[in-house]
Tab-separated table of C-alpha atoms in Angstrom:
chain	number	residue	atom	x	y	z
A	278	MET	CA	-21.624	105.223	-224.593
A	279	ASN	CA	-22.139	103.824	-228.151
A	280	LYS	CA	-24.218	100.809	-229.041
A	281	GLU	CA	-21.177	98.532	-229.559
A	282	SER	CA	-19.721	99.138	-226.097
A	283	SER	CA	-23.122	99.008	-224.365
A	284	SER	CA	-23.377	95.297	-225.095
A	285	TYR	CA	-20.390	94.702	-222.781
A	286	TYR	CA	-21.687	96.871	-219.925
A	287	ILE	CA	-22.584	94.948	-216.753
A	288	PRO	CA	-24.568	96.951	-214.174
A	289	HIS	CA	-23.158	96.733	-210.633
A	290	THR	CA	-25.326	96.485	-207.529
A	291	LEU	CA	-24.412	95.928	-203.905
A	292	ASP	CA	-25.130	92.230	-204.326
A	293	THR	CA	-22.402	91.923	-206.959
A	294	LEU	CA	-19.665	93.661	-204.952
A	295	PRO	CA	-16.905	91.664	-203.236
A	296	VAL	CA	-17.512	90.784	-199.606
A	297	GLU	CA	-14.484	92.763	-198.440
A	298	LEU	CA	-15.834	95.910	-200.087
A	299	LEU	CA	-19.255	95.332	-198.531
A	300	TYR	CA	-17.582	95.197	-195.126
A	301	GLU	CA	-15.938	98.557	-195.778
A	302	ILE	CA	-19.252	100.092	-196.845
A	303	HIS	CA	-20.948	98.639	-193.770
A	304	LEU	CA	-18.334	100.062	-191.397
A	305	TYR	CA	-18.434	103.443	-193.113
A	306	ALA	CA	-22.221	103.755	-193.168
A	307	LEU	CA	-22.861	102.346	-189.667
A	308	SER	CA	-26.456	101.879	-190.753
A	309	PRO	CA	-28.654	99.182	-189.158
A	310	SER	CA	-30.815	99.251	-192.307
A	311	LEU	CA	-28.091	98.189	-194.727
A	312	PRO	CA	-28.166	94.464	-193.855
A	313	LEU	CA	-31.926	94.498	-194.434
A	314	ALA	CA	-31.631	95.764	-198.015
A	315	SER	CA	-31.519	92.238	-199.445
A	316	ARG	CA	-31.217	88.640	-198.413
A	317	HIS	CA	-27.681	88.517	-199.771
A	318	LEU	CA	-26.528	91.466	-197.679
A	319	TYR	CA	-28.193	90.055	-194.600
A	320	ALA	CA	-26.394	86.732	-195.041
A	321	VAL	CA	-23.058	88.460	-195.698
A	322	PHE	CA	-23.180	90.664	-192.618
A	323	LYS	CA	-24.621	87.945	-190.374
A	324	SER	CA	-21.741	85.598	-191.203
A	325	ALA	CA	-19.088	88.322	-190.945
A	326	PRO	CA	-16.061	87.654	-188.711
A	327	SER	CA	-16.157	88.703	-185.065
A	328	SER	CA	-13.672	91.468	-185.811
A	329	ILE	CA	-16.085	93.076	-188.298
A	330	HIS	CA	-18.987	92.863	-185.857
A	331	ALA	CA	-16.771	94.325	-183.132
A	332	GLU	CA	-15.645	97.236	-185.298
A	333	TYR	CA	-19.235	97.953	-186.336
A	334	LEU	CA	-20.588	97.942	-182.767
A	335	LEU	CA	-17.718	100.066	-181.491
A	336	GLY	CA	-18.264	102.550	-184.328
A	337	CYS	CA	-21.992	102.747	-183.532
A	338	TYR	CA	-21.282	103.459	-179.876
A	339	LEU	CA	-18.642	106.111	-180.575
A	340	GLN	CA	-20.980	107.777	-183.052
A	341	ASP	CA	-23.866	107.803	-180.575
A	342	ALA	CA	-21.629	108.900	-177.689
A	343	THR	CA	-20.580	112.042	-179.556
A	344	ARG	CA	-24.214	112.997	-180.135
A	345	SER	CA	-26.047	111.858	-177.010
A	346	SER	CA	-25.288	112.062	-173.310
A	347	ALA	CA	-27.696	109.148	-172.761
A	348	ALA	CA	-25.416	106.876	-174.792
A	349	ARG	CA	-22.393	108.021	-172.814
A	350	ASN	CA	-24.205	107.426	-169.528
A	351	ALA	CA	-25.296	103.942	-170.596
A	352	GLY	CA	-21.697	102.983	-171.257
A	353	LEU	CA	-19.997	101.021	-174.002
A	354	VAL	CA	-20.658	97.502	-172.712
A	355	SER	CA	-24.334	98.105	-171.916
A	356	LYS	CA	-24.816	99.654	-175.350
A	357	VAL	CA	-23.214	96.891	-177.419
A	358	LEU	CA	-24.798	94.070	-175.382
A	359	ARG	CA	-28.183	95.150	-176.708
A	360	TYR	CA	-27.215	93.919	-180.185
A	361	PRO	CA	-27.873	90.216	-180.882
A	362	ILE	CA	-24.532	89.953	-182.722
A	363	CYS	CA	-22.643	90.828	-179.524
A	364	SER	CA	-21.273	87.501	-178.325
A	365	GLN	CA	-18.360	86.886	-175.990
A	366	LEU	CA	-15.961	86.710	-178.938
A	367	VAL	CA	-17.266	90.003	-180.311
A	368	LEU	CA	-16.998	91.724	-176.938
A	369	GLU	CA	-13.452	90.466	-176.493
A	370	ALA	CA	-12.566	91.890	-179.903
A	371	ILE	CA	-14.104	95.240	-178.929
A	372	LEU	CA	-12.009	95.422	-175.772
A	373	ARG	CA	-8.858	94.682	-177.805
A	374	ASN	CA	-9.610	97.400	-180.345
A	375	PRO	CA	-7.302	100.458	-180.014
A	376	LEU	CA	-10.326	102.759	-180.379
A	377	CYS	CA	-12.013	101.241	-177.341
A	378	PRO	CA	-11.917	103.631	-174.350
A	379	SER	CA	-9.321	102.524	-171.825
A	380	HIS	CA	-11.570	103.304	-168.857
A	381	LEU	CA	-15.139	101.985	-168.815
A	382	SER	CA	-17.294	103.437	-166.050
A	383	GLY	CA	-20.845	102.975	-164.837
A	384	VAL	CA	-22.819	99.766	-164.354
A	385	THR	CA	-23.305	97.093	-166.993
A	386	GLU	CA	-26.944	96.428	-167.828
A	387	LEU	CA	-27.730	92.823	-168.658
A	388	PRO	CA	-30.027	92.744	-171.711
A	389	ARG	CA	-33.242	90.772	-171.616
A	390	ARG	CA	-32.354	89.005	-174.856
A	391	LEU	CA	-29.876	86.781	-173.004
A	392	PHE	CA	-32.664	85.296	-170.866
A	393	ARG	CA	-35.814	85.603	-172.983
A	394	SER	CA	-35.665	82.042	-174.330
A	395	LEU	CA	-35.236	80.366	-170.916
A	396	ALA	CA	-38.036	77.902	-170.182
A	397	PRO	CA	-38.473	74.740	-168.115
A	398	ARG	CA	-37.064	71.650	-169.723
A	399	LYS	CA	-39.566	68.899	-170.378
A	400	ARG	CA	-39.044	65.237	-169.657
A	401	GLY	CA	-38.808	63.082	-172.730
A	402	ASP	CA	-37.500	65.847	-175.021
A	403	PRO	CA	-34.776	64.132	-177.103
A	404	HIS	CA	-33.152	67.433	-178.085
A	405	THR	CA	-32.319	68.712	-174.588
A	406	GLN	CA	-30.967	67.323	-171.347
A	407	LEU	CA	-33.323	67.415	-168.383
A	408	LEU	CA	-30.803	69.009	-166.022
A	409	TRP	CA	-29.268	72.417	-166.579
A	410	SER	CA	-25.470	72.503	-166.388
A	411	ASP	CA	-22.870	75.163	-165.684
A	412	GLU	CA	-22.099	75.333	-169.395
A	413	ASP	CA	-25.617	76.094	-170.608
A	414	ALA	CA	-26.123	79.573	-172.073
A	415	PRO	CA	-26.059	82.286	-170.927
A	416	LEU	CA	-24.038	81.215	-167.852
A	417	PRO	CA	-20.562	81.090	-169.499
A	418	PHE	CA	-21.099	84.559	-170.980
A	419	LEU	CA	-22.235	85.886	-167.589
A	420	ARG	CA	-19.128	84.501	-165.895
A	421	PHE	CA	-17.048	86.381	-168.447
A	422	LEU	CA	-18.951	89.628	-167.868
A	423	TYR	CA	-18.643	89.422	-164.092
A	424	SER	CA	-14.978	88.408	-164.044
A	425	HIS	CA	-13.410	90.641	-166.713
A	426	PRO	CA	-11.374	93.395	-165.013
A	427	ARG	CA	-12.297	96.099	-167.552
A	428	ILE	CA	-16.041	95.479	-167.634
A	429	PRO	CA	-18.061	97.473	-165.065
A	430	PRO	CA	-19.941	95.204	-162.643
A	431	PRO	CA	-23.275	94.049	-164.114
A	432	ASP	CA	-26.508	94.820	-162.287
A	433	ALA	CA	-28.622	91.664	-162.018
A	434	ASN	CA	-31.583	93.604	-160.592
A	435	ARG	CA	-32.327	95.752	-163.631
A	436	HIS	CA	-35.710	95.372	-165.316
A	437	ASP	CA	-37.394	94.631	-161.951
A	438	GLY	CA	-35.458	91.431	-161.384
A	439	TYR	CA	-36.337	89.973	-164.785
A	440	VAL	CA	-33.104	87.956	-164.940
A	441	LEU	CA	-33.628	86.055	-161.679
A	442	THR	CA	-37.334	85.560	-162.368
A	443	LYS	CA	-36.613	83.890	-165.720
A	444	ALA	CA	-33.949	81.680	-164.161
A	445	VAL	CA	-36.401	80.563	-161.456
A	446	TYR	CA	-39.149	79.996	-164.027
A	447	ALA	CA	-36.820	77.750	-166.048
A	448	ARG	CA	-35.578	76.008	-162.874
A	449	PHE	CA	-32.063	76.791	-164.067
A	450	LEU	CA	-30.470	76.069	-160.677
A	451	PRO	CA	-26.833	76.852	-161.591
A	452	LEU	CA	-27.945	80.221	-162.963
A	453	VAL	CA	-30.125	80.958	-159.926
A	454	SER	CA	-27.177	80.183	-157.657
A	455	PHE	CA	-24.833	82.358	-159.719
A	456	LEU	CA	-27.210	85.318	-159.730
A	457	LEU	CA	-27.896	85.112	-155.998
A	458	THR	CA	-24.168	84.980	-155.325
A	459	HIS	CA	-23.674	88.124	-157.413
A	460	GLY	CA	-26.312	90.237	-155.715
A	461	ALA	CA	-29.600	89.385	-157.433
A	462	SER	CA	-32.476	90.098	-155.066
A	463	PRO	CA	-35.593	87.882	-154.926
A	464	ALA	CA	-37.425	90.844	-153.358
A	465	CYS	CA	-37.751	92.625	-156.719
A	466	LYS	CA	-41.249	93.311	-158.041
A	467	GLY	CA	-43.085	92.094	-154.962
A	468	ALA	CA	-40.832	89.048	-154.541
A	469	LEU	CA	-41.917	87.744	-157.943
A	470	PRO	CA	-39.145	85.103	-158.157
A	471	VAL	CA	-40.375	83.591	-154.876
A	472	MET	CA	-43.959	83.669	-156.137
A	473	VAL	CA	-42.924	81.792	-159.276
A	474	ALA	CA	-41.189	79.129	-157.200
A	475	ILE	CA	-44.300	78.796	-155.019
A	476	ARG	CA	-46.480	78.304	-158.102
A	477	GLN	CA	-44.110	75.515	-159.117
A	478	LYS	CA	-44.656	73.957	-155.656
A	479	ASP	CA	-40.892	73.809	-155.286
A	480	LEU	CA	-40.067	74.119	-151.584
A	481	ALA	CA	-36.325	73.656	-152.076
A	482	LEU	CA	-36.199	76.474	-154.613
A	483	VAL	CA	-38.260	78.713	-152.326
A	484	ARG	CA	-35.777	78.105	-149.530
A	485	MET	CA	-32.885	78.712	-151.910
A	486	LEU	CA	-34.280	82.152	-152.745
A	487	ILE	CA	-35.213	83.195	-149.217
A	488	GLU	CA	-32.358	81.879	-147.089
A	489	ARG	CA	-28.885	83.266	-147.665
A	490	ASP	CA	-27.164	80.074	-146.572
A	491	GLY	CA	-29.217	78.009	-149.031
A	492	THR	CA	-26.909	78.564	-151.996
A	493	VAL	CA	-23.583	76.731	-152.044
A	494	ARG	CA	-21.251	75.212	-154.603
A	495	ALA	CA	-22.496	72.731	-157.185
A	496	GLU	CA	-21.581	69.083	-157.517
A	497	SER	CA	-20.755	67.131	-160.629
A	498	PRO	CA	-23.487	66.699	-163.282
A	499	ARG	CA	-23.546	62.940	-162.597
A	500	LYS	CA	-24.290	63.454	-158.889
A	501	ARG	CA	-26.849	66.152	-159.721
A	502	LYS	CA	-28.619	63.738	-162.068
A	503	ALA	CA	-28.740	61.026	-159.413
A	504	ALA	CA	-29.976	63.477	-156.795
A	505	ASP	CA	-32.662	64.845	-159.081
A	506	SER	CA	-33.837	61.350	-159.963
A	507	ALA	CA	-34.147	60.471	-156.291
A	508	GLY	CA	-35.904	63.750	-155.582
A	509	THR	CA	-38.441	63.161	-158.323
A	510	GLN	CA	-39.417	59.824	-156.791
A	511	ALA	CA	-39.671	61.403	-153.337
A	512	THR	CA	-41.579	64.568	-154.159
A	513	GLY	CA	-43.488	63.742	-157.344
A	514	ALA	CA	-43.490	65.377	-160.767
A	515	GLY	CA	-43.769	68.928	-159.433
A	516	GLY	CA	-40.838	68.808	-156.965
A	517	THR	CA	-37.100	69.236	-157.262
A	518	GLN	CA	-36.282	68.869	-153.567
A	519	ALA	CA	-33.245	66.645	-153.954
A	520	GLY	CA	-32.149	68.553	-157.036
A	521	VAL	CA	-31.805	71.726	-154.982
A	522	GLU	CA	-30.506	69.992	-151.853
A	523	ARG	CA	-27.291	69.350	-153.735
A	524	TRP	CA	-26.731	73.111	-153.551
A	525	GLU	CA	-27.340	73.075	-149.805
A	526	GLN	CA	-24.980	70.345	-148.618
A	527	GLY	CA	-22.368	72.746	-147.245
A	528	SER	CA	-18.714	73.275	-148.053
A	529	GLY	CA	-17.307	70.612	-145.719
A	530	ARG	CA	-18.050	68.112	-142.979
A	531	GLY	CA	-18.143	69.277	-139.385
A	532	VAL	CA	-18.254	72.968	-140.357
A	533	LYS	CA	-20.884	75.049	-138.599
A	534	LYS	CA	-22.477	77.781	-140.717
A	535	ARG	CA	-23.585	80.997	-139.114
A	536	ARG	CA	-27.223	81.842	-139.691
A	537	LEU	CA	-27.561	84.847	-141.985
A	538	GLU	CA	-30.437	87.233	-142.478
A	539	ASP	CA	-32.926	86.154	-145.130
A	540	ARG	CA	-32.766	87.792	-148.550
A	541	VAL	CA	-36.466	88.587	-148.481
A	542	ALA	CA	-39.056	88.588	-145.706
A	543	VAL	CA	-41.959	86.177	-146.050
A	544	ASN	CA	-45.427	87.739	-146.182
A	545	THR	CA	-49.098	86.853	-146.248
A	546	GLU	CA	-49.264	87.039	-150.049
A	547	MET	CA	-46.735	84.223	-150.318
A	548	LEU	CA	-48.708	82.160	-147.816
A	549	LYS	CA	-51.991	82.845	-149.591
A	550	LEU	CA	-50.518	81.771	-152.935
A	551	ALA	CA	-49.109	78.590	-151.397
A	552	VAL	CA	-52.559	77.742	-150.000
A	553	LYS	CA	-54.184	78.384	-153.399
A	554	CYS	CA	-51.641	76.112	-155.091
A	555	ASP	CA	-52.158	73.440	-152.411
A	556	ALA	CA	-48.416	73.458	-151.718
A	557	ARG	CA	-48.749	72.241	-148.162
A	558	ASN	CA	-45.045	71.800	-147.506
A	559	ILE	CA	-44.470	75.430	-148.520
A	560	VAL	CA	-47.374	76.517	-146.297
A	561	ASP	CA	-45.764	74.757	-143.344
A	562	TYR	CA	-42.380	76.305	-144.174
A	563	LEU	CA	-43.758	79.851	-144.395
A	564	ARG	CA	-45.603	79.463	-141.120
A	565	GLU	CA	-42.434	78.184	-139.488
A	566	LYS	CA	-40.738	81.336	-140.775
A	567	GLY	CA	-43.243	83.371	-138.790
A	568	CYS	CA	-45.766	84.243	-141.491
A	569	VAL	CA	-49.204	84.790	-139.951
A	570	PRO	CA	-52.188	84.115	-142.252
A	571	ASP	CA	-54.926	86.709	-142.597
A	572	MET	CA	-58.617	85.891	-142.244
A	573	GLN	CA	-59.101	85.144	-145.931
A	574	THR	CA	-56.170	82.722	-145.926
A	575	LEU	CA	-57.449	81.055	-142.747
A	576	MET	CA	-60.809	80.467	-144.416
A	577	MET	CA	-59.064	78.962	-147.432
A	578	MET	CA	-57.141	76.672	-145.087
A	579	GLY	CA	-60.411	75.601	-143.444
A	580	MET	CA	-59.319	76.726	-140.019
């Protein structure tokens, strides 16, 4: 190249390429490192359409499935759900893609990322509502995963019951009810979800976890708000008795419900923790359930 023509030469980098061409390079490379090459590339790929994200995730799975039996055993849905870009829209686009396997087998593993940010809502926070609703994330996405006919049934007890424990910790009652209805067990990891509810001194939530007939359909958000307000006045700042009672009102008047076996058996560790937390109503409840305190617990109770 001579000196005259070199003055008109413009060097090309990835940042100067059209977005459509960057998408093609991204789908060809299937490299998780490419979006991290520059801030521009990261912004381009992060804001890409759902169809591009779907094609990328499907390509990554098919590539891994041809090389590893572990990827094949994990299954398509479990694999793509691990990526933060996998939303409901992206997953729907994957299932519509002609390259998506027609038959998806195995069990869907719910990733921890969907529940990691769950935390109790604080009174007086202007940015959030005090009460959780049926439309708060990740509940709508979970309803889609559990109801889609092509998606293998999710396992809510993976990761030692992490999903239910986080829902209990956040006092996300609609999510707790949904998980219990779909097979989540409060007995996981030494009944950790029950222990968390005991530490919160929340008798109604403890009952909800232990008793199978304690979880029923929800009411309207307006009624839930009124019930929770009344329950706060009755039980103090630490209680949500009335807030959970709305889940326990039954499906109709005059209908007798058959007593079902508890989801988890009460034990002395639960009773000991309730005594330590000075949750006297929970202590009385556990003793009514037949839990016998050991000598150390009796000494703590002053008996």
